[in-house]
Coordinates of C-alpha atoms and ligand atoms in Angstrom, one line a residue:
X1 CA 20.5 -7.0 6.2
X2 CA 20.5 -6.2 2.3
X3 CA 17.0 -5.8 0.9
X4 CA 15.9 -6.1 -2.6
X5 CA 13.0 -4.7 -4.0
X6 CA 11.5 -5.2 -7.9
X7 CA 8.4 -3.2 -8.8
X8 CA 6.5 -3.9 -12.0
X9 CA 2.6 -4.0 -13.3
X10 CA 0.0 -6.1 -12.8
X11 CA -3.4 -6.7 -14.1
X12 CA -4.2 -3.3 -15.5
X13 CA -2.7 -0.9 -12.4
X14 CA -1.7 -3.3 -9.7
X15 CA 1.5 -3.0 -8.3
X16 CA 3.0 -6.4 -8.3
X17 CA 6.4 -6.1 -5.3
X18 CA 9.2 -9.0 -4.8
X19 CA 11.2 -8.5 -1.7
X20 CA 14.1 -10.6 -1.2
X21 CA 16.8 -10.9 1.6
X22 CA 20.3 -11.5 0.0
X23 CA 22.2 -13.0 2.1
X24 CA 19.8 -16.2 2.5
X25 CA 17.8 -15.9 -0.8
X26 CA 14.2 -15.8 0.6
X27 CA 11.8 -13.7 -1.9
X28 CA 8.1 -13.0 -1.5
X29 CA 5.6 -11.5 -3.8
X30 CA 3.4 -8.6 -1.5
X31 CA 0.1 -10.4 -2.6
X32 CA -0.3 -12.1 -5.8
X33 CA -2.9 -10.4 -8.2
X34 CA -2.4 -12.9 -11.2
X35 CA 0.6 -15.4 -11.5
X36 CA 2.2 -14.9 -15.1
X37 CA 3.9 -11.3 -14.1
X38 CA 5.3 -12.2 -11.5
X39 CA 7.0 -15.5 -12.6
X40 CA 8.4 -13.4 -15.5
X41 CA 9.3 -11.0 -13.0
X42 CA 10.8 -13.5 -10.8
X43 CA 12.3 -15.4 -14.3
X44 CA 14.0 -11.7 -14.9
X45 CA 15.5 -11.7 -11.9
X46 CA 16.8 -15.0 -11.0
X47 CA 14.8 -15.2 -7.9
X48 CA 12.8 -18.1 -6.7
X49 CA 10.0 -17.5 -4.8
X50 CA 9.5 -19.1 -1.1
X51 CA 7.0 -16.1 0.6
X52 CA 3.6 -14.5 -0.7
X53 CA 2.6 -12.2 2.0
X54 CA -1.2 -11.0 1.5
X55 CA -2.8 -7.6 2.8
X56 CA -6.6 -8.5 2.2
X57 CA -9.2 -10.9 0.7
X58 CA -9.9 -8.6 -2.8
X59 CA -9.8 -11.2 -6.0
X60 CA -7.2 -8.6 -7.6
X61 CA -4.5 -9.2 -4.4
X62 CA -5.4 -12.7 -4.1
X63 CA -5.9 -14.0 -7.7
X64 CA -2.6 -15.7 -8.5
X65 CA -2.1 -17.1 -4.8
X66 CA -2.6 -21.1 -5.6
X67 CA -1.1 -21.3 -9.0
X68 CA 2.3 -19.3 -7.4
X69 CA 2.2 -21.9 -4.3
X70 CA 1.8 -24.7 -6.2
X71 CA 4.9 -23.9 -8.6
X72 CA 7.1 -23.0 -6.2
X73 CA 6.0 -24.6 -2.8
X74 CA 5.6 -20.8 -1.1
X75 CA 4.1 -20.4 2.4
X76 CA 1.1 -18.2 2.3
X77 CA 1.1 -15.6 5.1
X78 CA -2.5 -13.6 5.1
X79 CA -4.5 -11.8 7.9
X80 CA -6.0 -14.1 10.4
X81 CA -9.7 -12.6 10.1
X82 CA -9.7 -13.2 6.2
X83 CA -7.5 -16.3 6.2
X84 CA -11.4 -17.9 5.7
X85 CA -11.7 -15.8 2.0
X86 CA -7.9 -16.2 0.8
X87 CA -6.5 -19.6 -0.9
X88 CA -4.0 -21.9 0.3
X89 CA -3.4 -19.9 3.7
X90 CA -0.2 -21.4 6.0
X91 CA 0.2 -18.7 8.2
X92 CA -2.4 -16.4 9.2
X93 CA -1.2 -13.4 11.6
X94 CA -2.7 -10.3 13.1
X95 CA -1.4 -6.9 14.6
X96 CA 1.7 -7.3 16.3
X97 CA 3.0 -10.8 14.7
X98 CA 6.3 -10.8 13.7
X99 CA 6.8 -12.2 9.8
X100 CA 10.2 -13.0 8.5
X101 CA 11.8 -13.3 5.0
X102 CA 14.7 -15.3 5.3
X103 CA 16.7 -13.1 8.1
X104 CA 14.6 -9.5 7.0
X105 CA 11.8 -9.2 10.1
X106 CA 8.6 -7.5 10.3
X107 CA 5.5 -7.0 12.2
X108 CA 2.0 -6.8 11.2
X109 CA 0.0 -3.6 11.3
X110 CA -3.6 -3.9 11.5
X111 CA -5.3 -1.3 9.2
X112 CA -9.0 -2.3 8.5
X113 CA -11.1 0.1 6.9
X114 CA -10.9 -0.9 3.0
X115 CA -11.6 -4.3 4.5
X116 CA -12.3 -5.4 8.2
X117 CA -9.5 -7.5 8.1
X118 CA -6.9 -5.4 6.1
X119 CA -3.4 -5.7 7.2
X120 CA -0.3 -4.0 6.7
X121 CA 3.6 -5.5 6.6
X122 CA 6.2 -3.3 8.1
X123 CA 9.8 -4.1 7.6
X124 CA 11.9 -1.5 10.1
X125 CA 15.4 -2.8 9.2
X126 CA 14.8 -2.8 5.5
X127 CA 12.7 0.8 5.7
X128 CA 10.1 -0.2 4.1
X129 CA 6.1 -0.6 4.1
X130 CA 3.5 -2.2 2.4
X131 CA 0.7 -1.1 2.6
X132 CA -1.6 -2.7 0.4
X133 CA -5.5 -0.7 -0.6
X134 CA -5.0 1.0 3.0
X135 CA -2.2 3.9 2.0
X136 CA -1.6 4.7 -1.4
X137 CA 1.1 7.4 -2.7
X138 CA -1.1 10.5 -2.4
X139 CA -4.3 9.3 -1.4
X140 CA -6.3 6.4 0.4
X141 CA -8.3 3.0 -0.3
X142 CA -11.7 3.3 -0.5
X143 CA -13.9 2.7 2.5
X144 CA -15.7 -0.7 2.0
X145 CA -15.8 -2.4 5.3
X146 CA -15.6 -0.5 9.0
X147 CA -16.2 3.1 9.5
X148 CA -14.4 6.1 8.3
X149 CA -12.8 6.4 11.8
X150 CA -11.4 2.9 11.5
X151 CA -9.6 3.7 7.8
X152 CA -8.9 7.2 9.8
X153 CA -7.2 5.1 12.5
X154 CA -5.2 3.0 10.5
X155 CA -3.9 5.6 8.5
X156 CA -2.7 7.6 11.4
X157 CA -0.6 4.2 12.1
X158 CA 1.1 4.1 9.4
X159 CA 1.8 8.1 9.1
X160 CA 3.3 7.2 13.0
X161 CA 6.1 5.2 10.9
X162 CA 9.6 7.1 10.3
X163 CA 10.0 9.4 7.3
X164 CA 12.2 7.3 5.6
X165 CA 10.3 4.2 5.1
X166 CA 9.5 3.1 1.5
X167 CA 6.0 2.9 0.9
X168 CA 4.5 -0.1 -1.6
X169 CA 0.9 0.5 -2.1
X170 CA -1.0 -2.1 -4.0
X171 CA -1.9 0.2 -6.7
X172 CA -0.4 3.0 -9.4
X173 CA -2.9 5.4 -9.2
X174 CA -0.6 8.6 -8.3
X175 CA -1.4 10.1 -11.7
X176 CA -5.3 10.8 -10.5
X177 CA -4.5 11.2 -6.4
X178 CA -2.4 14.1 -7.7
X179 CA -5.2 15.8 -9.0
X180 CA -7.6 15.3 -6.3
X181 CA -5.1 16.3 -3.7
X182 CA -4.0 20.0 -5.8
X183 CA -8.4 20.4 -5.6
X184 CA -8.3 20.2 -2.4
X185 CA -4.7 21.3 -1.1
X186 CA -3.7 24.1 -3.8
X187 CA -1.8 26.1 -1.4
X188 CA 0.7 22.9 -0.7
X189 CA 3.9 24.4 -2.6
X190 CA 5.6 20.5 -2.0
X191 CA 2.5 19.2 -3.4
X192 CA 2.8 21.1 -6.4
X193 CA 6.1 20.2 -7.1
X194 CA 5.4 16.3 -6.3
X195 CA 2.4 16.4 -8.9
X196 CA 4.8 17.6 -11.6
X197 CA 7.3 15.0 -10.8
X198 CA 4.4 12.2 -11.2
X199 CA 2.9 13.4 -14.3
X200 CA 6.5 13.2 -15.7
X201 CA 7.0 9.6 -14.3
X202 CA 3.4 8.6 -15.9
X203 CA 4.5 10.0 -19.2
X204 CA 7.3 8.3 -19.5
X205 CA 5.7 5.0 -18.9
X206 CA 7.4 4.5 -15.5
X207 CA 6.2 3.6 -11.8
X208 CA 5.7 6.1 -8.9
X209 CA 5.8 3.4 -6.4
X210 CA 7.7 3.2 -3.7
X211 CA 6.8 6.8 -2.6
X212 CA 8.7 8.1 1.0
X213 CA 6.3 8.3 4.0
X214 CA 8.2 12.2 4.5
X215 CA 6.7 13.5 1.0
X216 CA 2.9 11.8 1.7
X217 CA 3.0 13.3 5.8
X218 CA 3.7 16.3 3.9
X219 CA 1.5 16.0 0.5
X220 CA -1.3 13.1 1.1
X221 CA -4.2 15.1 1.5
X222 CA -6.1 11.9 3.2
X223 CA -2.9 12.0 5.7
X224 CA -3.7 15.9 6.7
X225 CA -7.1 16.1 7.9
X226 CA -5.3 18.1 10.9
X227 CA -4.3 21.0 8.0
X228 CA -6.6 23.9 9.3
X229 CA -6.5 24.7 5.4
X230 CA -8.0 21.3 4.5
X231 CA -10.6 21.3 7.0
X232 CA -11.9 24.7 6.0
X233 CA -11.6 23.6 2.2
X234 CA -14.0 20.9 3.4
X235 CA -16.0 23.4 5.8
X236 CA -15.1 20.7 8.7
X237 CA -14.0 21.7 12.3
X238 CA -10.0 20.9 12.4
X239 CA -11.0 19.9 15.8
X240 CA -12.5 16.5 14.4
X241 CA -10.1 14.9 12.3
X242 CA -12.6 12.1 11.1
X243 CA -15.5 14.1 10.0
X244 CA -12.4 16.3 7.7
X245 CA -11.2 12.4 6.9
X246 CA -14.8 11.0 5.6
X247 CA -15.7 14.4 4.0
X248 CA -12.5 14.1 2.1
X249 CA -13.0 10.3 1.1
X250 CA -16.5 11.2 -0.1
X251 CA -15.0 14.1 -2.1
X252 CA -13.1 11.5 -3.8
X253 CA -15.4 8.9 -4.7
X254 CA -17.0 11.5 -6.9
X255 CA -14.6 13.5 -7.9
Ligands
ZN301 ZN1 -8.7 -4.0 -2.3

């Protein structure tokens, strides 16, 4: 089953994703944060558009939904408990619901936590993930909606996923999670190395995304809240995962 995958920018640092299955054609955009990107994209490409799979109900994943269903008559697949919030919904699914692209099949993961409703879109056979705001290369969404144990949860779903699955976050913010995770992990020699490799990427004007779910287990510092040297850094017990988790995500929000 031949998967394609195009990465490119959106708005100012979304990551706008077209995933298309060869041998019958189907292509879906991973949410739609504004239309005219990804119809050059898709223009670029020679791809038509027949799938827009949503994570979650934020104006920036969901902004260029109706104008890219209208044009090209795609089905709108979006999580059941925010189908309410998100334009033009045909399909709404929730943890466990398979989701196909032409002959490419995945399942929903349900990751709430950046919103109650957040979902995730696994792809086994094509290796990759996408995660939306839940898991981003080197660091986390923010926590609006559910607790800190419920983004901790989640999380720990999609770091259950094989080490060589793709991950597509919705965002290129690698540059800035690389610096908040060598505060709070300097020790991590494969942390030090990715870091160097991002800030190279980001000066040469290019994408980090898709990052390998083996190099954030080992370097995401909002995936290793079970490091005895992260919990001390955060003077948390290792013994409670969550409370190293939240202190962690609070870190961030002002750092
Ligand atoms: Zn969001």
């Amino acid at each position: 089953m031949p998967a394609e995958l195009h990465v490119f920018t959106c708005l100012s640092d979304n990551i706008g994703v077209l995933f298309r299955d060869a041998s019958t054609g189907a292509c879906a955009s991973i949410d739609a944060p504004e239309a005219p990107p990804i119809i050059a994209a898709l223009d670029e490409k020679g791809w038509k558009l027949t799938d827009i799979l949503v994570t979650h109900r934020h104006g920036d994943h969901v902004g260029g939904v109706e104008e890219l269903k209208r044009r090209y008559k795609a089905r709108v697949v979006a999580p059941a408990q925010e189908a309410g919030s998100i334009p033009a919904v045909d399909v709404a699914v929730k943890e466990g619901d398979k989701v196909l692209v032409g002959s490419l099949s995945g399942k929903v993961i349900a990751t709430p936590g950046h919103t109650a409703g957040h979902i995730a879109y696994y792809f086994e056979g094509a290796k990759a993930l996408f995660a939306g705001d839940t898991l981003f290369a080197l660091g986390c969404g923010r926590v609006f909606e559910g607790s800190h144990g419920d983004m901790w949860q989640s999380l720990q779903k999609l770091a259950a996923l094989p080490d060589d699955t793709r991950l597509y976050c919705g965002h290129e913010y690698t540059l800035a999670n690389a610096r908040f995770a060598l505060a709070v992990d300097p020790g991590n020699a494969s942390l030090k190395l990715r870091a160097a490799v991002v800030e190279g990427t980001r000066a040469d004007g290019r994408l980090t995304i898709p990052s390998m779910m083996g190099e954030e287990k080992t370097t995401n510092p909002f995936l290793r809240a079970t490091d005895p040297a992260i919990a001390r850094r955060v003077g948390k017990e290792v013994s409670d995962p969550v409370a190293v988790f939240t202190a962690l995500r609070e870190w961030k929000n002002r750092f």
